[in-house]
Short mmCIF file of C-alpha atoms (C1' of nucleotides) in Angstrom, two decimals:
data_model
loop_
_atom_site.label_atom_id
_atom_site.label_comp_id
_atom_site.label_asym_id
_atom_site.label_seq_id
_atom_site.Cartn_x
_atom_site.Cartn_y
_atom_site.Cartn_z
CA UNK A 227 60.55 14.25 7.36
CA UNK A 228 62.76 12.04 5.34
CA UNK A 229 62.78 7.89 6.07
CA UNK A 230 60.15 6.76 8.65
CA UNK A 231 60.00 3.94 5.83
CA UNK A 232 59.79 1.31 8.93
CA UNK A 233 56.61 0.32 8.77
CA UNK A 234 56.53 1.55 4.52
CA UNK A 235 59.38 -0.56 3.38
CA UNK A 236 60.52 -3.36 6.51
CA UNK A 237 63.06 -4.66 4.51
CA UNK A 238 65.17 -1.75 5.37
CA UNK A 239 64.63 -1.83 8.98
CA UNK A 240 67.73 -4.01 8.78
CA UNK A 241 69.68 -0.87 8.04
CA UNK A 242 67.84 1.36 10.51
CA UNK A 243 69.65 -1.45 13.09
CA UNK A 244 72.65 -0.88 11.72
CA UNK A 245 72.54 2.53 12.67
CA UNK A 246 71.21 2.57 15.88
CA UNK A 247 74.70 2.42 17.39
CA UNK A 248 75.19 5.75 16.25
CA UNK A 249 71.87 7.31 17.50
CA UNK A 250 72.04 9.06 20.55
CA UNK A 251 68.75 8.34 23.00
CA UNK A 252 67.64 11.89 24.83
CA UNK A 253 64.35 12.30 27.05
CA UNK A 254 63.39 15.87 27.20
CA UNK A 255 60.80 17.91 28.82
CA UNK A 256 57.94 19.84 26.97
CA UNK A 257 58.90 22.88 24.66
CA UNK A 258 62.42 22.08 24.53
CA UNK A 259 64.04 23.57 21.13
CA UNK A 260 65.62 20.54 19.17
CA UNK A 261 66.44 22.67 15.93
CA UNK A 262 66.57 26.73 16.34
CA UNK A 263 66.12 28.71 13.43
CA UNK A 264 68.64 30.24 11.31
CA UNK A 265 71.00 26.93 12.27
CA UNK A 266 72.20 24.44 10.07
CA UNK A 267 70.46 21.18 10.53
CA UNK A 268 72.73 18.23 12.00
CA UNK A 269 70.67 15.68 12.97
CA UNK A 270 67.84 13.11 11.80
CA UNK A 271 65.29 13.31 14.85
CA UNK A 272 63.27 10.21 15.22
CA UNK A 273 60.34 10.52 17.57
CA UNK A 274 59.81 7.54 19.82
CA UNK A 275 57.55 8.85 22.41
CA UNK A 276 55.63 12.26 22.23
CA UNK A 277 54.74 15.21 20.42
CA UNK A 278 56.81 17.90 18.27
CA UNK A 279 56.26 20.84 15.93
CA UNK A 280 57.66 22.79 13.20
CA UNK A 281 57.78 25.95 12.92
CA UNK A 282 58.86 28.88 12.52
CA UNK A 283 59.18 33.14 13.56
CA UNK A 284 56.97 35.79 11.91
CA UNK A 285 57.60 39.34 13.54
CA UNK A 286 57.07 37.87 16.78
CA UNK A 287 54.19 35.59 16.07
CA UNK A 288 54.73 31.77 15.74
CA UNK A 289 53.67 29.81 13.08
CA UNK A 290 53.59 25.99 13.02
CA UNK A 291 53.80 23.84 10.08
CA UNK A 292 53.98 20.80 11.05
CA UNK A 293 53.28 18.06 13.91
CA UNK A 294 54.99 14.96 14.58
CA UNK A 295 54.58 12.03 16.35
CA UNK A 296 55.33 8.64 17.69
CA UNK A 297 57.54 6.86 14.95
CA UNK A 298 57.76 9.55 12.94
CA UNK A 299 60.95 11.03 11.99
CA UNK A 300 61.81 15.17 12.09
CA UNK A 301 64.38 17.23 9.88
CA UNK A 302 64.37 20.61 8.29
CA UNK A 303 64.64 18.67 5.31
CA UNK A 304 65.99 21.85 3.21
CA UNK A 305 68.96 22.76 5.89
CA UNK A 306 69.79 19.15 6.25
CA UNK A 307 70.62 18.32 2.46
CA UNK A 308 71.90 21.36 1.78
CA UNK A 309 73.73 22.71 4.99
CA UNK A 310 72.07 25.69 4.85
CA UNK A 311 70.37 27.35 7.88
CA UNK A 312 66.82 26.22 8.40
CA UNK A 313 63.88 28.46 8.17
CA UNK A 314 62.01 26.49 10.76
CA UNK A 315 62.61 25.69 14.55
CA UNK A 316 61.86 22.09 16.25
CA UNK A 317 60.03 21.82 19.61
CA UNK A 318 58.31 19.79 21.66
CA UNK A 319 54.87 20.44 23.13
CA UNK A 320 54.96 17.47 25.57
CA UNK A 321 57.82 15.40 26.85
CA UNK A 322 59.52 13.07 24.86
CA UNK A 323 61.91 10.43 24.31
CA UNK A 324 63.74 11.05 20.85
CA UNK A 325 66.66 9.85 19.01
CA UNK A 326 69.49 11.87 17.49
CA UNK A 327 71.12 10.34 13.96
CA UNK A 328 74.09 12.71 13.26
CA UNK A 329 74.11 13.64 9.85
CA UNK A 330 77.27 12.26 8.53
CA UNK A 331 75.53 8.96 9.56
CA UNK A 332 72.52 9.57 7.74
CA UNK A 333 74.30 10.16 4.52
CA UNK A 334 76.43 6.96 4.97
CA UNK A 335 72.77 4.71 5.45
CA UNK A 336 71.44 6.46 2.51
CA UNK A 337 74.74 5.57 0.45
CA UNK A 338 74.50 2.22 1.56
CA UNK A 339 70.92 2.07 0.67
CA UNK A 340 71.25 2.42 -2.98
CA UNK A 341 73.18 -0.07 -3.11
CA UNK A 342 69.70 -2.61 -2.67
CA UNK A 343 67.67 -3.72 -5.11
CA UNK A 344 64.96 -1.64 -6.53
CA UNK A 345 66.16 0.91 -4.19
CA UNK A 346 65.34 3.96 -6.93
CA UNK A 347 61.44 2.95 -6.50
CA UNK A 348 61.81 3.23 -3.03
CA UNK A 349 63.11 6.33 -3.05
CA UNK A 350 60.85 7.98 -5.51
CA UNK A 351 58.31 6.20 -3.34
CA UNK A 352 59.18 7.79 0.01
CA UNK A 353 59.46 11.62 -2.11
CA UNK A 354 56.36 10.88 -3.35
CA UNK A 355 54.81 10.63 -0.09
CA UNK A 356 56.42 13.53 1.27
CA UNK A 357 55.87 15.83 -1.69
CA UNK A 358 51.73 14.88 -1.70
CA UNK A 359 51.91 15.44 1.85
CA UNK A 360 52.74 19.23 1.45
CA UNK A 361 51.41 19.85 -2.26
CA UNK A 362 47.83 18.29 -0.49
CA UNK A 363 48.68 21.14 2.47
CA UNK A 364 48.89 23.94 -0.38
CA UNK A 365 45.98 22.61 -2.12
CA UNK A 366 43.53 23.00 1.18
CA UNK A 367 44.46 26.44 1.58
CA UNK A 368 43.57 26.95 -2.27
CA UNK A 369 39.74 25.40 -1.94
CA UNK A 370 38.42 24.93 1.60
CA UNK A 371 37.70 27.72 4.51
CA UNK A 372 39.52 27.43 7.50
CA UNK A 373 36.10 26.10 8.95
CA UNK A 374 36.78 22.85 6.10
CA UNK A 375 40.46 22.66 7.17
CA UNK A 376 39.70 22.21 10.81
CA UNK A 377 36.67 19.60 10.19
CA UNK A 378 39.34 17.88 7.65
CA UNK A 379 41.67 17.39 10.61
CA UNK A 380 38.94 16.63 13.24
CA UNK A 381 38.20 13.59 10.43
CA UNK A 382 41.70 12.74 9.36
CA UNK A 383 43.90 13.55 11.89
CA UNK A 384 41.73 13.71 15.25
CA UNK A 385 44.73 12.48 17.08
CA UNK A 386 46.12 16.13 16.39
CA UNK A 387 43.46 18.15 17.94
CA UNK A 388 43.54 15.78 20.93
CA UNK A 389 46.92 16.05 21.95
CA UNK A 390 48.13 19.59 20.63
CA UNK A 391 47.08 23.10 22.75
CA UNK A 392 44.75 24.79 20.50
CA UNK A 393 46.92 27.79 20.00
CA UNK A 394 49.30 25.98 17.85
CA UNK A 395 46.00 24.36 16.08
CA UNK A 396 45.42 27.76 14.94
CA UNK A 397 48.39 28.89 13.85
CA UNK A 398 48.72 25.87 11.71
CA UNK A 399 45.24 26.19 9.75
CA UNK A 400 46.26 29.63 9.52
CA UNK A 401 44.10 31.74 11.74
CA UNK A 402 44.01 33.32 14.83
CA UNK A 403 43.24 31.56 18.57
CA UNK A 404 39.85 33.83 18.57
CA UNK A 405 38.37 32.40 15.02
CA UNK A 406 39.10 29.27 15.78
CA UNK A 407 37.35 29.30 19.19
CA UNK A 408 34.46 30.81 16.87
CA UNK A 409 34.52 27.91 14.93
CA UNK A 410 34.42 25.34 17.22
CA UNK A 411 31.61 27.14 18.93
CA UNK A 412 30.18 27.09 15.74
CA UNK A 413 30.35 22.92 15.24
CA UNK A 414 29.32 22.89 18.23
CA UNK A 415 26.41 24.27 17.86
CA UNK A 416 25.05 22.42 14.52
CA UNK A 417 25.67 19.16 16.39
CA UNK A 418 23.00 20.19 19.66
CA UNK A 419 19.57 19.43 17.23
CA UNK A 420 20.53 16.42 16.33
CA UNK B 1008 58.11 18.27 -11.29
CA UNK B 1009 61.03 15.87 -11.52
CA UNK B 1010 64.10 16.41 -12.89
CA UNK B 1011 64.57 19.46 -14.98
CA UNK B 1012 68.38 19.29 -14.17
CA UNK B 1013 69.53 20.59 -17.20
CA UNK B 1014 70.82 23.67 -15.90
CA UNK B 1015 71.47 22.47 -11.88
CA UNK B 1016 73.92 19.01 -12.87
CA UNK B 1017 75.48 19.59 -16.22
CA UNK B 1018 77.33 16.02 -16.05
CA UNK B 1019 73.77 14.46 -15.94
CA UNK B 1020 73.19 16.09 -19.59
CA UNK B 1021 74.44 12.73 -21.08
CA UNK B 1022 71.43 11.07 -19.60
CA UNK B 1023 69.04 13.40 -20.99
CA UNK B 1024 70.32 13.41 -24.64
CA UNK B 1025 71.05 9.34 -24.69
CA UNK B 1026 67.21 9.33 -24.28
CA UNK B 1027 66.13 12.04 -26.34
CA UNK B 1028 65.21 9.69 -29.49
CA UNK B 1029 62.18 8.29 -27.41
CA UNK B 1030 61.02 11.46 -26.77
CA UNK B 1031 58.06 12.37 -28.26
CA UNK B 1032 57.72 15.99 -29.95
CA UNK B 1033 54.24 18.11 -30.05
CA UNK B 1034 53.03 21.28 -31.49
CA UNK B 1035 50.37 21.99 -29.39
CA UNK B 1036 47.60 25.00 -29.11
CA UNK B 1037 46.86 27.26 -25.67
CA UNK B 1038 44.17 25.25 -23.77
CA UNK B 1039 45.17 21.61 -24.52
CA UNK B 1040 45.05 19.17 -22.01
CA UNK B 1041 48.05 17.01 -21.70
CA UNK B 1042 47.27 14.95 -18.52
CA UNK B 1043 43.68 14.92 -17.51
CA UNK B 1044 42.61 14.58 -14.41
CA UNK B 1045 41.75 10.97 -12.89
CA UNK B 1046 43.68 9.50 -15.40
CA UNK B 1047 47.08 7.79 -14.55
CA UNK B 1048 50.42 9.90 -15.64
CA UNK B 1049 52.22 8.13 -18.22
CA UNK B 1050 54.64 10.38 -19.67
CA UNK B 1051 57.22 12.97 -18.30
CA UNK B 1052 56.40 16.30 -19.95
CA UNK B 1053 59.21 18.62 -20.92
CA UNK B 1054 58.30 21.74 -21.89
CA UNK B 1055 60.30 23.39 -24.66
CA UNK B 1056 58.40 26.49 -25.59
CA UNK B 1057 55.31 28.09 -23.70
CA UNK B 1058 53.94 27.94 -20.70
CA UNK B 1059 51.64 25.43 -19.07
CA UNK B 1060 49.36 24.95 -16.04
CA UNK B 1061 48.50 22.02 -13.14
CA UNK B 1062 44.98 22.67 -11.71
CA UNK B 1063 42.17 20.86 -10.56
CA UNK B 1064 38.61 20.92 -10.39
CA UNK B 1065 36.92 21.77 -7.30
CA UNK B 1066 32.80 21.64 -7.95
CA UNK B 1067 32.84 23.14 -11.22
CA UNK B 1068 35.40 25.60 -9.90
CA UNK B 1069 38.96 25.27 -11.24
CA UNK B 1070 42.05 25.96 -8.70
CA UNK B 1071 45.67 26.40 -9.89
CA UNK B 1072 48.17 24.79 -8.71
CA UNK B 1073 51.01 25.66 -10.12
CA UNK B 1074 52.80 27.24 -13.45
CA UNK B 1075 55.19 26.25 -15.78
CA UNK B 1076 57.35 27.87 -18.22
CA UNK B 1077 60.26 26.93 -20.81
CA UNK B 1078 63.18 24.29 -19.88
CA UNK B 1079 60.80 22.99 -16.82
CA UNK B 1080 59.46 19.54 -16.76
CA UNK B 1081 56.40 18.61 -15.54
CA UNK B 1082 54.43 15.47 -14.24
CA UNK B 1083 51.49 14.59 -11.47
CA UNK B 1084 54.35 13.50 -9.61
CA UNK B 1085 52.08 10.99 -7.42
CA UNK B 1086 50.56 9.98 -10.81
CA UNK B 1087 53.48 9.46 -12.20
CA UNK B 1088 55.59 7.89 -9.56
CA UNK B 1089 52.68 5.42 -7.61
CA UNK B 1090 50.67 4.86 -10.88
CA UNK B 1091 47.48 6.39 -9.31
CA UNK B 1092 44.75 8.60 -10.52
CA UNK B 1093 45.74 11.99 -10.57
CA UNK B 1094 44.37 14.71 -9.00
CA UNK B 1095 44.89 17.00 -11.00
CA UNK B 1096 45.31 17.87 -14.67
CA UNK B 1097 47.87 19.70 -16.77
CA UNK B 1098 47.35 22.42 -19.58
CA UNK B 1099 48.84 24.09 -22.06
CA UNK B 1100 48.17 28.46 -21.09
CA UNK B 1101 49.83 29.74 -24.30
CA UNK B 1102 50.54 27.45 -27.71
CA UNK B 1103 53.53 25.32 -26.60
CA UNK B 1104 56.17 22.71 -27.89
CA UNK B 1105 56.92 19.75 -25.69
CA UNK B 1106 58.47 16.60 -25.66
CA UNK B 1107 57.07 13.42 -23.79
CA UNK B 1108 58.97 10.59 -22.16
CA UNK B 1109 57.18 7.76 -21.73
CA UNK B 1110 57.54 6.59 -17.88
CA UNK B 1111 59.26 3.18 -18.47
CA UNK B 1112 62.01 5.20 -20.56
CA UNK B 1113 61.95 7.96 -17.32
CA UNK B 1114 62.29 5.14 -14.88
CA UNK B 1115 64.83 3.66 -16.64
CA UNK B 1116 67.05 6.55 -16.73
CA UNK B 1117 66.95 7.07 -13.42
CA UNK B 1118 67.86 3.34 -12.70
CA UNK B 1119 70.90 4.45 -14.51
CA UNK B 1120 71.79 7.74 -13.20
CA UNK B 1121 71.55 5.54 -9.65
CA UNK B 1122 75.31 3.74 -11.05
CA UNK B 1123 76.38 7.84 -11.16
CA UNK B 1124 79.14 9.22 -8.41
CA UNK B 1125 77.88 10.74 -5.88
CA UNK B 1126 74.15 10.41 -6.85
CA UNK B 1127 72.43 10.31 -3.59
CA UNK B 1128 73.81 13.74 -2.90
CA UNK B 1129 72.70 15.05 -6.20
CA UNK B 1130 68.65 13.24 -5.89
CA UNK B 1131 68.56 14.54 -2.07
CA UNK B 1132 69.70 17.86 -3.21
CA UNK B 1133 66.82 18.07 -6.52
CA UNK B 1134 64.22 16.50 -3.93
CA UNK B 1135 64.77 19.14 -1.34
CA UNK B 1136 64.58 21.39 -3.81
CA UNK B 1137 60.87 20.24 -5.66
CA UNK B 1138 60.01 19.98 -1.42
CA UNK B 1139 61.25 23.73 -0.59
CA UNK B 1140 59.22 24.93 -3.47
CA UNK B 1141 55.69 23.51 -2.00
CA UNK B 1142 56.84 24.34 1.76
CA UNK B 1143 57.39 27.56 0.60
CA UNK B 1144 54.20 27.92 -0.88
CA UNK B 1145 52.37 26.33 2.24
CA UNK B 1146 54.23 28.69 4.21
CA UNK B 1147 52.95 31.61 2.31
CA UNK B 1148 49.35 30.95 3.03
CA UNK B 1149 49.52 30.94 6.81
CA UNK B 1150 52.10 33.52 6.74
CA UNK B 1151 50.93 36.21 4.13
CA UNK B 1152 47.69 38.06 3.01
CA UNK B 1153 46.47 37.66 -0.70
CA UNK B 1154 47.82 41.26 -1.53
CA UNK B 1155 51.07 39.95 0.17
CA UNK B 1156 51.12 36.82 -1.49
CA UNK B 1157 50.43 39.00 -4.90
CA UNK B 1158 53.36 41.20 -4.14
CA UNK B 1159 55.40 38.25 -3.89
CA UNK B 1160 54.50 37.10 -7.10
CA UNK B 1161 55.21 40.49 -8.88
CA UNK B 1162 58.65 40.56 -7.01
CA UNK B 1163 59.97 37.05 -7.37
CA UNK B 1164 58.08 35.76 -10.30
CA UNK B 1165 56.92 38.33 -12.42
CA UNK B 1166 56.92 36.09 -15.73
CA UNK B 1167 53.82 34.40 -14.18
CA UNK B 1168 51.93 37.83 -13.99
CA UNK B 1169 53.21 38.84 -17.02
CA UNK B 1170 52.13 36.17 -19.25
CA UNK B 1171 49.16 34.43 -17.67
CA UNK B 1172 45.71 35.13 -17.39
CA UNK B 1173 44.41 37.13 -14.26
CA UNK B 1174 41.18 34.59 -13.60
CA UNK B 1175 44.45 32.01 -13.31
CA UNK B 1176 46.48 33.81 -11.36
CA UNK B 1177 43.61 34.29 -9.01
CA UNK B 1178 42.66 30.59 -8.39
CA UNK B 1179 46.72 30.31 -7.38
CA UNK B 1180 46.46 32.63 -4.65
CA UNK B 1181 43.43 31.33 -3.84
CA UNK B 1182 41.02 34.73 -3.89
CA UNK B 1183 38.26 35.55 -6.75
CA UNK B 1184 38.90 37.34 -9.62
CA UNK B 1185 37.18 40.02 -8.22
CA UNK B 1186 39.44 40.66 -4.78
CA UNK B 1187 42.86 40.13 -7.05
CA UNK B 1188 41.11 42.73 -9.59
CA UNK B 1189 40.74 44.97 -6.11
CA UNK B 1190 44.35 44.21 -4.94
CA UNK B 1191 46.10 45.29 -8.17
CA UNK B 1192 43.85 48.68 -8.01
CA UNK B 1193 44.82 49.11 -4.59
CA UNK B 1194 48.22 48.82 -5.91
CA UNK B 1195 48.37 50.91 -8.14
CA UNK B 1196 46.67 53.46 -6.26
CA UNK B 1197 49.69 53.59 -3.41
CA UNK B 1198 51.77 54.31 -6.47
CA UNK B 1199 50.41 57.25 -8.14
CA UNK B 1200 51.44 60.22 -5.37
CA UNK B 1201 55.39 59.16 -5.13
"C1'" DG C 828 45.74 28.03 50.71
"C1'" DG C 829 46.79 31.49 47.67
"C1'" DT C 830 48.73 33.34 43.39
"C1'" DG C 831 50.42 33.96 38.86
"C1'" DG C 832 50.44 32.16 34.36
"C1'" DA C 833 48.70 29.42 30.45
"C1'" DC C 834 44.71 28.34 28.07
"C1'" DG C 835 40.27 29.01 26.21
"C1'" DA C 836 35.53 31.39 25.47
"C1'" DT C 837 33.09 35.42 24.20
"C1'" DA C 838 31.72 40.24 22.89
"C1'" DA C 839 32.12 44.49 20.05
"C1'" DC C 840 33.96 46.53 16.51
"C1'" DA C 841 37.09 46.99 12.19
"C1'" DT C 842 38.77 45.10 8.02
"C1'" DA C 843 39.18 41.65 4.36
"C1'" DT C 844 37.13 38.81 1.19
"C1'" DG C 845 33.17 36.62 -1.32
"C1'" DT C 846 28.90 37.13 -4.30
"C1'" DT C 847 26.30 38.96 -7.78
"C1'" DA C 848 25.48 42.08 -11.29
"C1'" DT C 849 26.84 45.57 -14.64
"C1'" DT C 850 29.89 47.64 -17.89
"C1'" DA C 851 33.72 48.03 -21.07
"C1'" DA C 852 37.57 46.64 -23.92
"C1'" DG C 853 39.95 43.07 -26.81
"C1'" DT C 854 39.87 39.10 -29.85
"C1'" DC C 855 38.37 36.23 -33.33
"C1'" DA C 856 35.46 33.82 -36.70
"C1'" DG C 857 31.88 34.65 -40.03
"C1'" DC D 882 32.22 45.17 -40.15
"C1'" DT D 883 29.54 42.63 -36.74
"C1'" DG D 884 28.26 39.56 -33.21
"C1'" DA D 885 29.80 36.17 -29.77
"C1'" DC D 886 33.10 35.30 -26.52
"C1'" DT D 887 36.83 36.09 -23.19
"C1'" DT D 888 38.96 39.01 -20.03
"C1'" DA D 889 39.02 42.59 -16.70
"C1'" DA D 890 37.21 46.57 -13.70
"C1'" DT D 891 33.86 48.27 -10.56
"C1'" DA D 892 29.85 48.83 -7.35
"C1'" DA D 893 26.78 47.25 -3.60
"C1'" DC D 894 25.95 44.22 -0.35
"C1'" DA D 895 26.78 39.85 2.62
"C1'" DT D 896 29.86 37.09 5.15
"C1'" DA D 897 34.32 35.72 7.13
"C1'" DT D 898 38.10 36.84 9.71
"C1'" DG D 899 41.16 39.91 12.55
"C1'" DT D 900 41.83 42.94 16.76
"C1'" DT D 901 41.35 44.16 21.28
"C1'" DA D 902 39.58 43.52 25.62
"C1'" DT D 903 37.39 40.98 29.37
"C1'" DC D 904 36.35 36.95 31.96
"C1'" DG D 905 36.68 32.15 33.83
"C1'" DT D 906 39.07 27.84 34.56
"C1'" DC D 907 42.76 24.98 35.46
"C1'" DC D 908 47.19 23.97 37.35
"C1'" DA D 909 51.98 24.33 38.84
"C1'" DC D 910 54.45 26.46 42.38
"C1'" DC D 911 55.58 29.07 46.65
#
DNA sequence: GGTGGACGATAACATATGTTATTAAGTCAG
DNA sequence: CTGACTTAATAACATATGTTATCGTCCACC
């Protein structure tokens, strides 16, 4: 959620290195909790080999906000900066290899960071991404049917509804396992006369 | 959008006023656009007196995206920050006074904040909190009905439904003018027998 | 080889929300 | 004052989505 810059901006990755020391390797089995809600956020999660989610507990009934995957990195952003406790929960959905960055550690890269040239770009850069990633989230609940937001990932993000039980599919676009069956069923069936 | 830290880091107040001569005043009417949509963001807007809104268009249709009031700044962050088009467009709701910073000056002043003590903490800690604010909102669609969502409004932020227009208030929760017209009757039905 | 659980499809019905049209009140320029 | 315009409420109907229940398939586990 913070710096998968990696592949964005490689001539950090020398910094990433740096780190790695301090970045312990785990290999966990499917819907193991990482994070648990209500506690304080303590580690940068980077995802090196499967599948994850974010989300969270409403009156019994999970919602998900957010996959991850291969090199992408995890964090209840909002707990992490400011040691509060998080509102989400991090799990897997299939086994994975990850990699824990304590945060004290984190903080220390990110210190060192500035120090770079045009580092402030960067930055702004990688907030930039993030913040269009969820204000783009908000805005596709404000226009399109659920119908639009699950063609919109079936065309953007088809690696999503491969890999990810459909349950969590519909929690994420907002509506229940029985709709979304509907509107599959419903694709479906425009594609047959072809 | 950015940094309307006024209030949140007092010992960053230096910054603001050291740049305040290339600020750029207006005395503006309701219903003036001050970014327009497509075009590339080239000022930070500061808003000193009224209230303003970002929207888009959406086939003739326009959705709200979000409000703001006095002491807020404003900017099509992705606009303003990856010199993009923007997608979407910001307008004055009620006759306003703001002040403009041209980017290069906004840019620049952040280059300089970057020399501050403990500065990382302070942009992680503003980031997080521009971030929380869109989660949040995400959140709130998959979580909560429109009348929920409304009640939310009327409990956290009831400025918004005080001073702005119902037909824009509507497009922000994402219903028709119609359904919020329904949801307030509703409302105010459940109060009469108390 | 069975058995229980997780996952997904479907049906029938209830509720929420959209669409279109009509009416009324408020505002503002002439 | 009057007419045009904006804003808001309401009704009638159409469509989308939720709820509950049932069924079938797949698969890990004993």
């Amino acid at each position: 959620m913070l710096f998968h810059f990696s592949n964005r901006f490689p001539q950090l990755n020398a910094f990433w290195d740096k780190y790695l020391p301090f970045q312990k390797r785990m290999d966990v089995p499917a819907k193991t909790i990482l994070l648990e809600e209500g506690k304080i956020s303590q580690n940068y999660i980077f995802i090196e080999k499967g599948c994850v989610r974010l989300f969270f507990n409403n009156n019994g009934e999970e919602k998900t906000v957010q996959f991850f995957f291969e090199n992408e990195g995890v964090t209840s952003f909002d707990s992490f900066v400011n040691n509060i406790p998080s509102q989400c929960a991090i799990e897997t959905i299939e086994p994975a290899v990850i990699y824990m960055l304590p945060k004290q550690y984190a903080i220390q890269m990110i210190e060192e960071l500035m120090l770079e040239r045009d580092f402030a770009q960067m930055m702004l850069q990688m907030f930039a991404l993030r913040q269009t990633h969820y204000v783009n989230e908000f805005i596709s609940f404000i226009r399109d049917t659920p119908e639009q937001r699950y063609q919109n990932l079936l065309k953007e993000r088809p690696h999503i509804v491969q890999r990810v039980p459909q349950h969590y599919i519909a929690s994420y676009l907002g509506v229940t396992t029985v709709h979304l069956s509907r509107i599959k069923s419903k694709i479906a069936k425009g594609k047959t006369h072809f």
